[in-house]
Coordinates of N, CA, C and O in Angstrom, one line a residue:
M18 N 0.8 -1.2 0.0 CA 0.0 0.0 0.0 C 0.9 1.2 0.0 O 0.7 2.1 -0.8
F19 N 1.8 1.3 1.0 CA 2.7 2.4 1.0 C 4.1 2.0 0.7 O 4.5 0.9 1.2
A20 N 4.8 2.7 -0.1 CA 6.2 2.3 -0.4 C 7.1 3.3 0.0 O 6.8 4.5 -0.1
K21 N 8.2 3.0 0.6 CA 9.2 3.9 1.0 C 10.1 4.3 -0.2 O 10.6 3.4 -0.8
K22 N 10.3 5.5 -0.4 CA 11.1 6.0 -1.5 C 12.5 6.4 -1.0 O 12.6 7.0 0.0
K23 N 13.5 6.1 -1.8 CA 14.8 6.6 -1.4 C 15.0 8.0 -1.8 O 14.5 8.5 -2.8
D24 N 15.7 8.7 -0.9 CA 16.0 10.1 -1.2 C 17.1 10.2 -2.2 O 18.2 9.9 -2.0
T25 N 16.8 10.6 -3.5 CA 17.8 10.7 -4.5 C 18.3 12.0 -4.8 O 18.9 12.3 -5.8
A26 N 17.9 13.0 -4.0 CA 18.2 14.4 -4.2 C 19.7 14.5 -4.0 O 20.3 14.0 -3.1
A27 N 20.3 15.4 -4.9 CA 21.8 15.6 -4.8 C 22.1 16.5 -3.6 O 21.3 17.4 -3.2
P28 N 23.2 16.3 -3.0 CA 23.6 17.2 -1.8 C 23.7 18.7 -2.4 O 24.1 18.9 -3.5
L29 N 23.3 19.6 -1.5 CA 23.4 21.0 -1.9 C 24.9 21.4 -2.0 O 25.7 21.0 -1.2
A30 N 25.1 22.2 -3.0 CA 26.5 22.7 -3.2 C 26.7 23.9 -2.3 O 25.8 24.7 -2.1
L31 N 27.9 24.0 -1.9 CA 28.2 25.2 -1.0 C 28.5 26.4 -1.9 O 29.2 26.3 -2.9
T32 N 28.1 27.5 -1.5 CA 28.4 28.8 -2.2 C 29.8 29.1 -1.7 O 30.3 28.7 -0.7
P33 N 30.4 30.0 -2.5 CA 31.7 30.5 -2.1 C 31.8 31.0 -0.7 O 32.7 30.9 0.1
L34 N 30.7 31.7 -0.2 CA 30.7 32.3 1.1 C 30.6 31.1 2.2 O 31.3 31.2 3.2
D35 N 29.8 30.1 1.9 CA 29.7 29.0 2.8 C 31.0 28.2 2.8 O 31.4 27.6 3.9
Q36 N 31.8 28.1 1.7 CA 33.0 27.3 1.7 C 34.1 28.0 2.5 O 34.8 27.3 3.2
G37 N 34.0 29.2 2.6 CA 35.0 30.0 3.5 C 34.7 29.7 5.0 O 35.6 29.5 5.8
R38 N 33.4 29.6 5.3 CA 33.0 29.3 6.7 C 33.4 27.9 7.0 O 33.7 27.6 8.1
A39 N 33.1 27.0 6.1 CA 33.4 25.6 6.4 C 34.8 25.3 6.6 O 35.2 24.4 7.4
A40 N 35.7 26.0 5.9 CA 37.2 25.8 6.0 C 37.7 26.4 7.3 O 38.7 25.9 7.8
A41 N 37.1 27.5 7.8 CA 37.7 28.1 9.0 C 37.4 27.3 10.2 O 36.3 26.8 10.4
P42 N 38.4 27.1 11.0 CA 38.2 26.4 12.3 C 37.4 27.2 13.2 O 37.4 28.4 13.3
Q43 N 36.6 26.4 14.0 CA 35.8 27.2 15.0 C 36.6 27.6 16.1 O 37.5 26.9 16.7
A44 N 36.5 28.9 16.5 CA 37.3 29.5 17.6 C 37.0 28.9 18.9 O 37.9 28.4 19.6
Q45 N 35.8 29.0 19.4 CA 35.4 28.5 20.7 C 34.0 28.0 20.7 O 33.2 28.6 19.9
P46 N 33.7 27.0 21.5 CA 32.3 26.7 21.5 C 31.5 27.8 22.2 O 32.0 28.5 23.0
A47 N 30.3 27.9 21.8 CA 29.4 28.9 22.3 C 29.2 28.8 23.8 O 29.1 27.7 24.4
A48 N 29.3 29.9 24.6 CA 29.2 29.8 26.0 C 27.7 29.6 26.3 O 26.8 30.0 25.6
P49 N 27.5 28.8 27.4 CA 26.0 28.5 27.7 C 25.3 29.8 28.1 O 25.9 30.6 28.8
A50 N 24.1 29.9 27.6 CA 23.3 31.1 28.0 C 23.0 31.1 29.5 O 22.9 30.0 30.1
P51 N 23.0 32.2 30.1 CA 22.7 32.3 31.5 C 21.3 31.7 31.8 O 20.4 31.9 31.0
A52 N 21.2 31.1 32.9 CA 19.9 30.5 33.3 C 18.8 31.5 33.4 O 19.0 32.5 34.1
R53 N 17.7 31.3 32.7 CA 16.6 32.2 32.8 C 15.8 31.9 34.1 O 15.5 30.8 34.4
P54 N 15.4 33.0 34.8 CA 14.6 32.7 36.0 C 13.2 32.1 35.6 O 12.7 32.4 34.5
K55 N 12.8 31.2 36.4 CA 11.5 30.6 36.1 C 10.4 31.6 36.4 O 10.4 32.3 37.4
P56 N 9.4 31.6 35.4 CA 8.3 32.6 35.7 C 7.4 32.1 36.8 O 7.3 30.9 37.1
A57 N 6.7 33.0 37.4 CA 5.9 32.7 38.5 C 4.6 32.0 38.0 O 4.1 32.3 37.0
S58 N 4.2 30.9 38.7 CA 2.9 30.3 38.4 C 1.8 31.1 39.0 O 1.9 31.5 40.2
M59 N 0.8 31.4 38.2 CA -0.2 32.3 38.7 C -1.6 31.6 38.7 O -1.9 31.0 37.7
F60 N -2.3 31.7 39.8 CA -3.6 31.1 39.9 C -4.5 32.3 40.2 O -4.4 33.0 41.2
S61 N -5.5 32.6 39.2 CA -6.2 33.8 39.3 C -7.5 33.7 40.0 O -8.0 32.6 40.4
Q62 N -8.2 34.8 40.3 CA -9.4 34.9 41.0 C -10.5 34.1 40.3 O -10.5 34.0 39.1
G63 N -11.4 33.5 41.1 CA -12.4 32.7 40.5 C -12.1 31.2 40.4 O -13.0 30.4 40.0
L64 N -10.9 30.8 40.7 CA -10.5 29.4 40.7 C -10.4 28.9 42.2 O -10.0 29.6 43.1
T65 N -10.8 27.6 42.3 CA -10.8 26.9 43.6 C -9.9 25.7 43.4 O -10.2 24.9 42.6
V66 N -8.8 25.5 44.2 CA -7.9 24.4 44.1 C -8.2 23.6 45.4 O -8.0 24.1 46.5
R67 N -8.5 22.3 45.2 CA -8.7 21.4 46.3 C -7.6 20.4 46.2 O -7.6 19.5 45.4
G68 N -6.6 20.5 47.2 CA -5.5 19.6 47.2 C -4.2 20.4 47.5 O -4.3 21.6 47.6
D69 N -3.1 19.7 47.5 CA -1.8 20.3 47.8 C -1.2 20.9 46.6 O -1.3 20.4 45.5
I70 N -0.4 22.0 46.8 CA 0.4 22.6 45.8 C 1.8 22.4 46.3 O 2.2 22.9 47.3
V71 N 2.7 21.7 45.5 CA 4.1 21.4 45.8 C 4.9 21.7 44.7 O 4.7 21.3 43.5
G72 N 6.1 22.4 44.9 CA 7.0 22.7 43.8 C 8.1 23.7 44.3 O 7.8 24.4 45.3
D73 N 9.2 23.7 43.6 CA 10.3 24.6 44.0 C 10.2 25.8 43.1 O 11.2 26.1 42.4
V74 N 9.1 26.5 43.0 CA 8.9 27.6 42.1 C 8.3 28.7 42.9 O 7.8 28.6 44.0
E75 N 8.2 29.9 42.2 CA 7.4 31.0 42.7 C 5.9 30.9 42.3 O 5.6 30.6 41.2
V76 N 5.0 31.0 43.3 CA 3.6 30.9 43.0 C 2.9 32.1 43.5 O 3.1 32.7 44.6
H77 N 2.0 32.7 42.7 CA 1.2 33.9 43.0 C -0.3 33.4 43.0 O -0.8 32.9 42.0
L78 N -0.9 33.5 44.2 CA -2.3 33.0 44.3 C -3.2 34.2 44.5 O -2.9 35.1 45.2
D79 N -4.3 34.2 43.7 CA -5.4 35.1 43.9 C -6.7 34.3 44.0 O -7.8 34.8 43.5
C80 N -6.7 33.1 44.3 CA -7.8 32.2 44.3 C -8.0 31.6 45.7 O -7.3 31.9 46.7
V81 N -8.9 30.5 45.8 CA -9.1 29.8 47.0 C -8.4 28.5 46.9 O -8.4 27.8 45.9
V82 N -7.5 28.2 47.9 CA -6.8 26.9 48.0 C -7.2 26.2 49.2 O -7.1 26.7 50.3
L83 N -7.7 25.0 49.1 CA -8.1 24.2 50.2 C -7.1 23.0 50.3 O -7.4 21.9 49.7
G84 N -6.0 23.2 50.9 CA -5.0 22.2 51.0 C -3.6 22.9 51.4 O -3.6 24.1 51.6
D85 N -2.6 22.1 51.5 CA -1.3 22.6 52.0 C -0.5 23.0 50.8 O -0.7 22.5 49.7
I86 N 0.4 24.0 51.1 CA 1.2 24.6 50.0 C 2.7 24.5 50.5 O 3.0 24.9 51.6
K87 N 3.6 24.0 49.6 CA 5.0 23.9 49.9 C 5.7 24.3 48.6 O 5.8 23.5 47.6
V88 N 6.2 25.6 48.5 CA 6.8 26.1 47.3 C 8.0 26.9 47.7 O 8.3 27.1 48.8
G89 N 8.8 27.4 46.6 CA 10.0 28.2 46.9 C 9.6 29.6 47.4 O 10.1 30.0 48.5
K90 N 8.7 30.3 46.7 CA 8.3 31.6 47.1 C 6.8 31.7 46.9 O 6.3 31.2 45.9
L91 N 6.1 32.3 47.8 CA 4.6 32.4 47.7 C 4.1 33.8 47.9 O 4.6 34.5 48.8
I92 N 3.3 34.2 47.0 CA 2.6 35.5 47.1 C 1.1 35.2 47.2 O 0.5 34.7 46.3
V93 N 0.5 35.6 48.3 CA -0.9 35.4 48.5 C -1.6 36.7 48.3 O -1.4 37.7 49.0
G94 N -2.3 36.8 47.1 CA -2.9 38.1 46.7 C -4.0 38.5 47.6 O -4.5 37.8 48.4
P95 N -4.5 39.8 47.4 CA -5.5 40.3 48.2 C -6.9 39.6 48.1 O -7.7 39.6 49.0
N96 N -7.1 38.9 47.0 CA -8.4 38.1 46.8 C -8.2 36.7 47.1 O -9.2 35.9 47.0
A97 N -7.1 36.2 47.6 CA -6.8 34.9 47.9 C -7.3 34.5 49.3 O -7.3 35.2 50.2
R98 N -7.7 33.2 49.4 CA -7.9 32.5 50.7 C -7.3 31.1 50.7 O -7.6 30.3 49.8
V99 N -6.4 30.9 51.7 CA -5.7 29.6 51.8 C -6.1 29.0 53.1 O -6.0 29.6 54.2
E100 N -6.7 27.7 53.0 CA -7.0 27.0 54.1 C -6.1 25.7 54.2 O -6.4 24.8 53.6
G101 N -5.0 25.8 54.9 CA -4.0 24.8 55.0 C -2.7 25.4 55.5 O -2.5 26.6 55.5
S102 N -1.8 24.5 55.7 CA -0.4 24.9 56.1 C 0.4 25.5 54.9 O 0.2 24.9 53.8
V103 N 1.2 26.4 55.1 CA 2.0 27.0 54.1 C 3.4 27.0 54.4 O 3.8 27.5 55.5
I104 N 4.3 26.4 53.5 CA 5.7 26.4 53.8 C 6.4 26.9 52.5 O 6.1 26.5 51.4
A105 N 7.3 27.9 52.7 CA 8.1 28.5 51.6 C 9.4 29.1 52.1 O 9.6 29.3 53.4
Q106 N 10.2 29.5 51.2 CA 11.5 30.2 51.6 C 11.0 31.7 52.0 O 11.5 32.2 53.0
A107 N 10.2 32.2 51.2 CA 9.7 33.6 51.5 C 8.2 33.6 51.2 O 7.7 33.1 50.2
I108 N 7.5 34.4 52.0 CA 6.0 34.5 51.8 C 5.6 35.9 52.0 O 6.0 36.6 53.0
E109 N 4.8 36.4 51.0 CA 4.2 37.7 51.1 C 2.7 37.5 51.1 O 2.1 36.8 50.3
I110 N 2.0 38.0 52.2 CA 0.6 37.8 52.3 C -0.2 39.1 52.3 O 0.1 40.0 53.1
H111 N -1.1 39.1 51.3 CA -2.0 40.3 51.2 C -3.4 39.9 51.5 O -4.3 40.7 51.8
G112 N -3.8 38.6 51.4 CA -5.1 38.1 51.6 C -5.2 37.3 52.9 O -4.6 37.6 53.9
L113 N -6.1 36.2 52.9 CA -6.4 35.4 54.1 C -5.7 34.1 54.1 O -5.7 33.4 53.1
V114 N -5.1 33.7 55.2 CA -4.4 32.4 55.4 C -5.0 31.8 56.7 O -4.8 32.5 57.8
I115 N -5.6 30.6 56.7 CA -6.1 30.0 57.8 C -5.2 28.7 58.0 O -5.5 27.7 57.2
G116 N -4.2 28.7 58.8 CA -3.4 27.6 59.0 C -1.9 28.1 59.4 O -1.7 29.3 59.4
A117 N -1.1 27.1 59.6 CA 0.3 27.4 60.0 C 1.1 28.0 58.8 O 1.0 27.5 57.7
V118 N 1.9 29.0 59.1 CA 2.8 29.6 58.1 C 4.2 29.4 58.5 O 4.6 29.7 59.7
T119 N 5.1 28.8 57.6 CA 6.5 28.6 58.0 C 7.3 29.1 56.8 O 7.2 28.7 55.6
A120 N 8.3 30.0 57.1 CA 9.1 30.6 56.1 C 10.3 31.3 56.7 O 10.2 31.7 57.9
Q121 N 11.4 31.5 56.0 CA 12.5 32.3 56.5 C 12.1 33.7 56.6 O 12.4 34.4 57.6
A122 N 11.4 34.2 55.6 CA 11.0 35.6 55.6 C 9.5 35.7 55.4 O 9.0 35.2 54.4
V123 N 8.8 36.3 56.3 CA 7.3 36.4 56.2 C 7.0 37.9 56.2 O 7.4 38.6 57.1
R124 N 6.2 38.4 55.3 CA 5.7 39.8 55.2 C 4.2 39.8 55.2 O 3.6 39.3 54.2
L125 N 3.6 40.5 56.1 CA 2.2 40.7 56.2 C 1.8 42.1 55.7 O 2.2 43.1 56.4
Y126 N 1.1 42.2 54.6 CA 0.7 43.6 54.2 C -0.5 44.0 54.9 O -1.2 43.3 55.7
G127 N -0.9 45.3 54.7 CA -2.0 45.9 55.4 C -3.3 45.2 55.2 O -4.2 45.3 56.1
T128 N -3.6 44.5 54.1 CA -4.8 43.8 53.9 C -4.7 42.3 54.4 O -5.7 41.6 54.2
A129 N -3.6 41.9 54.9 CA -3.4 40.5 55.3 C -4.2 40.1 56.6 O -4.3 40.9 57.5
R130 N -4.7 38.8 56.6 CA -5.3 38.3 57.8 C -4.7 36.9 57.9 O -4.9 36.0 57.0
V131 N -4.2 36.6 59.0 CA -3.6 35.2 59.3 C -4.2 34.7 60.5 O -4.1 35.4 61.6
D132 N -4.7 33.5 60.5 CA -5.3 32.8 61.6 C -4.5 31.5 61.8 O -4.8 30.4 61.2
G133 N -3.4 31.5 62.5 CA -2.5 30.4 62.7 C -1.1 30.9 63.2 O -0.8 32.0 63.1
D134 N -0.3 29.9 63.5 CA 1.0 30.2 64.0 C 2.0 30.5 62.8 O 1.8 30.0 61.7
I135 N 2.9 31.5 63.0 CA 3.9 31.8 62.0 C 5.3 31.5 62.6 O 5.7 32.0 63.6
T136 N 6.0 30.6 61.9 CA 7.3 30.2 62.3 C 8.2 30.9 61.2 O 8.1 30.7 60.0
H137 N 9.3 31.6 61.7 CA 10.0 32.5 60.8 C 11.4 32.8 61.3 O 11.6 32.6 62.5
E138 N 12.2 33.4 60.5 CA 13.5 34.0 60.9 C 13.2 35.5 60.9 O 13.7 36.2 61.8
Q139 N 12.5 36.0 59.9 CA 12.2 37.5 59.8 C 10.7 37.6 59.6 O 10.1 36.9 58.8
L140 N 10.1 38.5 60.4 CA 8.6 38.8 60.2 C 8.5 40.3 60.2 O 8.9 41.0 61.0
A141 N 7.7 40.7 59.1 CA 7.4 42.1 59.0 C 5.9 42.3 58.8 O 5.3 41.5 58.1
M142 N 5.3 43.2 59.5 CA 3.9 43.5 59.4 C 3.6 44.9 59.2 O 4.1 45.8 59.9
E143 N 2.8 45.2 58.2 CA 2.3 46.6 58.0 C 1.2 46.9 58.9 O 0.4 46.0 59.4
T144 N 0.9 48.2 59.1 CA -0.3 48.7 59.8 C -1.5 48.2 59.1 O -1.7 48.3 57.9
G145 N -2.4 47.6 59.9 CA -3.7 47.1 59.4 C -3.7 45.6 59.2 O -4.8 45.0 59.1
A146 N -2.5 45.0 59.2 CA -2.5 43.5 59.1 C -3.1 42.9 60.4 O -2.9 43.4 61.5
E147 N -3.8 41.8 60.2 CA -4.4 41.0 61.4 C -3.7 39.7 61.5 O -3.5 39.0 60.5
F148 N -3.3 39.3 62.7 CA -2.6 38.1 63.0 C -3.1 37.5 64.3 O -3.0 38.1 65.3
Q149 N -3.7 36.3 64.2 CA -4.2 35.6 65.4 C -3.4 34.3 65.4 O -3.6 33.4 64.6
G150 N -2.5 34.2 66.4 CA -1.7 33.0 66.6 C -0.4 33.4 67.3 O -0.3 34.4 67.9
R151 N 0.6 32.4 67.2 CA 1.8 32.7 67.8 C 2.9 33.0 66.8 O 2.9 32.4 65.7
S152 N 3.9 33.8 67.2 CA 5.0 34.1 66.4 C 6.1 33.3 66.9 O 6.6 33.5 68.0
L153 N 6.6 32.3 66.1 CA 7.7 31.4 66.6 C 8.9 31.7 65.8 O 8.9 31.6 64.6
K154 N 10.0 31.9 66.5 CA 11.3 32.2 65.8 C 12.0 30.9 65.5 O 12.0 30.0 66.4
F155 N 12.6 30.7 64.3 CA 13.3 29.5 64.0 C 14.5 29.4 65.0 O 15.1 30.4 65.3
R156 N 14.7 28.2 65.5 CA 15.8 28.0 66.4 C 17.0 27.3 65.6 O 16.8 26.2 65.1
R157 N 18.0 28.0 65.4 CA 19.2 27.5 64.7 C 19.9 26.6 65.7 O 20.2 27.0 66.8
P158 N 20.3 25.4 65.2 CA 21.1 24.6 66.1 C 22.5 25.2 66.4 O 23.1 25.8 65.6
A159 N 22.9 25.1 67.7 CA 24.1 25.7 68.1 C 25.2 24.8 67.5 O 25.1 23.6 67.4
P160 N 26.4 25.5 67.1 CA 27.4 24.7 66.6 C 28.0 23.7 67.6 O 28.1 24.1 68.8
A161 N 28.3 22.5 67.2 CA 28.8 21.5 68.1 C 30.1 21.9 68.7 O 31.0 22.3 68.0
Q162 N 30.2 21.9 70.0 CA 31.5 22.3 70.7 C 32.2 21.0 71.1 O 31.6 20.1 71.6
P163 N 33.5 21.0 70.8 CA 34.3 19.8 71.2 C 34.3 19.6 72.7 O 34.3 20.6 73.4
Q164 N 34.4 18.3 73.1 CA 34.5 18.0 74.5 C 35.8 18.3 75.0 O 36.8 18.0 74.3
P165 N 35.9 19.0 76.2 CA 37.3 19.4 76.7 C 38.0 18.1 77.1 O 37.4 17.2 77.7
Q166 N 39.3 18.0 76.7 CA 40.1 16.9 77.0 C 40.7 17.1 78.4 O 41.1 18.3 78.8
P167 N 40.8 16.1 79.3 CA 41.4 16.3 80.6 C 42.9 16.6 80.5 O 43.6 16.1 79.6
A168 N 43.4 17.5 81.3 CA 44.7 18.0 81.3 C 45.7 16.9 81.6 O 46.8 16.8 81.1
Q169 N 45.4 16.0 82.6 CA 46.2 15.0 83.1 C 45.6 13.7 82.8 O 44.4 13.6 82.9
P170 N 46.3 12.6 82.5 CA 45.7 11.3 82.3 C 45.2 10.8 83.6 O 45.7 11.1 84.7
Q171 N 44.1 10.1 83.6 CA 43.5 9.6 84.9 C 44.4 8.5 85.5 O 44.9 7.7 84.8
A172 N 44.4 8.5 86.8 CA 45.2 7.5 87.5 C 44.5 6.2 87.4 O 43.3 6.1 87.3
H173 N 45.3 5.1 87.3 CA 44.7 3.8 87.2 C 44.0 3.4 88.5 O 44.6 3.5 89.5
V174 N 42.8 3.1 88.4 CA 42.0 2.7 89.6 C 42.0 1.2 89.7 O 41.7 0.5 88.7
Q175 N 42.4 0.7 90.9 CA 42.4 -0.7 91.1 C 41.1 -1.2 91.6 O 40.4 -0.5 92.4
P176 N 40.6 -2.4 91.2 CA 39.3 -2.8 91.6 C 39.3 -3.1 93.1 O 40.3 -3.5 93.7
A177 N 38.1 -3.0 93.7 CA 38.0 -3.3 95.1 C 38.3 -4.8 95.4 O 37.9 -5.6 94.5
P178 N 38.9 -5.2 96.5 CA 39.2 -6.5 96.8 C 37.9 -7.3 97.0 O 37.0 -6.9 97.5
Q179 N 37.9 -8.6 96.4 CA 36.8 -9.5 96.6 C 36.8 -10.2 97.9 O 38.0 -10.6 98.3
P180 N 35.7 -10.5 98.5 CA 35.8 -11.3 99.8 C 36.2 -12.7 99.5 O 36.0 -13.2 98.4
A181 N 36.9 -13.3 100.5 CA 37.4 -14.7 100.3 C 36.2 -15.7 100.2 O 35.2 -15.5 100.8
P182 N 36.4 -16.8 99.4 CA 35.3 -17.7 99.2 C 35.1 -18.4 100.6 O 36.0 -18.6 101.4
T183 N 33.9 -18.8 100.8 CA 33.5 -19.4 102.1 C 33.5 -20.9 101.9 O 33.3 -21.5 100.8
A184 N 33.6 -21.7 103.0 CA 33.6 -23.1 102.9 C 32.2 -23.6 102.8 O 31.3 -22.9 103.2
P185 N 32.0 -24.8 102.2 CA 30.7 -25.3 102.1 C 30.0 -25.5 103.5 O 30.7 -25.7 104.5
P186 N 28.7 -25.5 103.6 CA 28.0 -25.6 104.9 C 28.3 -27.0 105.5 O 28.4 -28.0 104.8
S187 N 28.4 -27.0 106.8 CA 28.7 -28.3 107.5 C 27.3 -29.0 107.7 O 26.3 -28.4 107.4
A188 N 27.4 -30.2 108.3 CA 26.2 -31.0 108.4 C 25.2 -30.3 109.4 O 24.0 -30.4 109.2
S189 N 25.8 -29.6 110.3 CA 24.9 -28.9 111.3 C 24.1 -27.7 110.6 O 23.1 -27.3 111.0
Q190 N 24.8 -27.2 109.5 CA 24.1 -26.1 108.8 C 23.4 -26.5 107.6 O 22.7 -25.7 106.9
T191 N 23.3 -27.8 107.2 CA 22.6 -28.4 106.1 C 21.1 -28.3 106.4 O 20.7 -28.6 107.4
P192 N 20.4 -27.9 105.4 CA 18.9 -27.8 105.6 C 18.3 -29.2 105.9 O 18.9 -30.2 105.6
Y193 N 17.2 -29.2 106.6 CA 16.6 -30.4 107.1 C 16.3 -31.4 106.1 O 16.5 -32.6 106.2
S194 N 15.9 -31.0 104.9 CA 15.5 -32.0 103.8 C 16.7 -32.7 103.3 O 16.5 -33.8 102.8
Q195 N 17.9 -32.3 103.5 CA 19.1 -33.0 103.0 C 19.7 -33.9 104.1 O 20.7 -34.6 103.8
V196 N 19.2 -33.9 105.2 CA 19.9 -34.7 106.3 C 19.3 -36.2 106.2 O 18.1 -36.3 106.1
A197 N 20.2 -37.1 106.3 CA 19.8 -38.5 106.2 C 19.4 -39.0 107.6 O 20.0 -38.7 108.6
H198 N 18.3 -39.7 107.7 CA 17.8 -40.2 108.9 C 18.1 -41.6 109.1 O 18.0 -42.6 108.5

């Protein structure tokens, strides 16, 4: 039904301009292009998300989210409502969050309302922001300190002397059941 045809076209001839380029050695390989920043993922007003949002990206919410969020950077817009825990490197809140918030840097704008604990390294609040919960500062682990070495070696401690073994009980000390009659 279908037959495969061989490509019988002649190779393209190089023009004099192309021949000069083909003969010239390449100076250097092209440097890799700088990494482009990832664009923010945007969820607009009128959308309801039921479930978790997870990723290492920037997310801008202006919708309702019923679930937990764990992203790189989060912007909760003025029309957004989040019901669940939120974890990110940096969080900007303009809208409503009902749940625990955890980030290195948290900023509550004048229209923000948070009902839950905020765990942070830096917390900034504008006038008018409402916050019901606890502000918990990240606790960085203290650097391990080496154990001090004793200045002098400890003296050799001899074990306490053991009491001498006692002789087996005599017939007068033998229990009644073992005495022959």
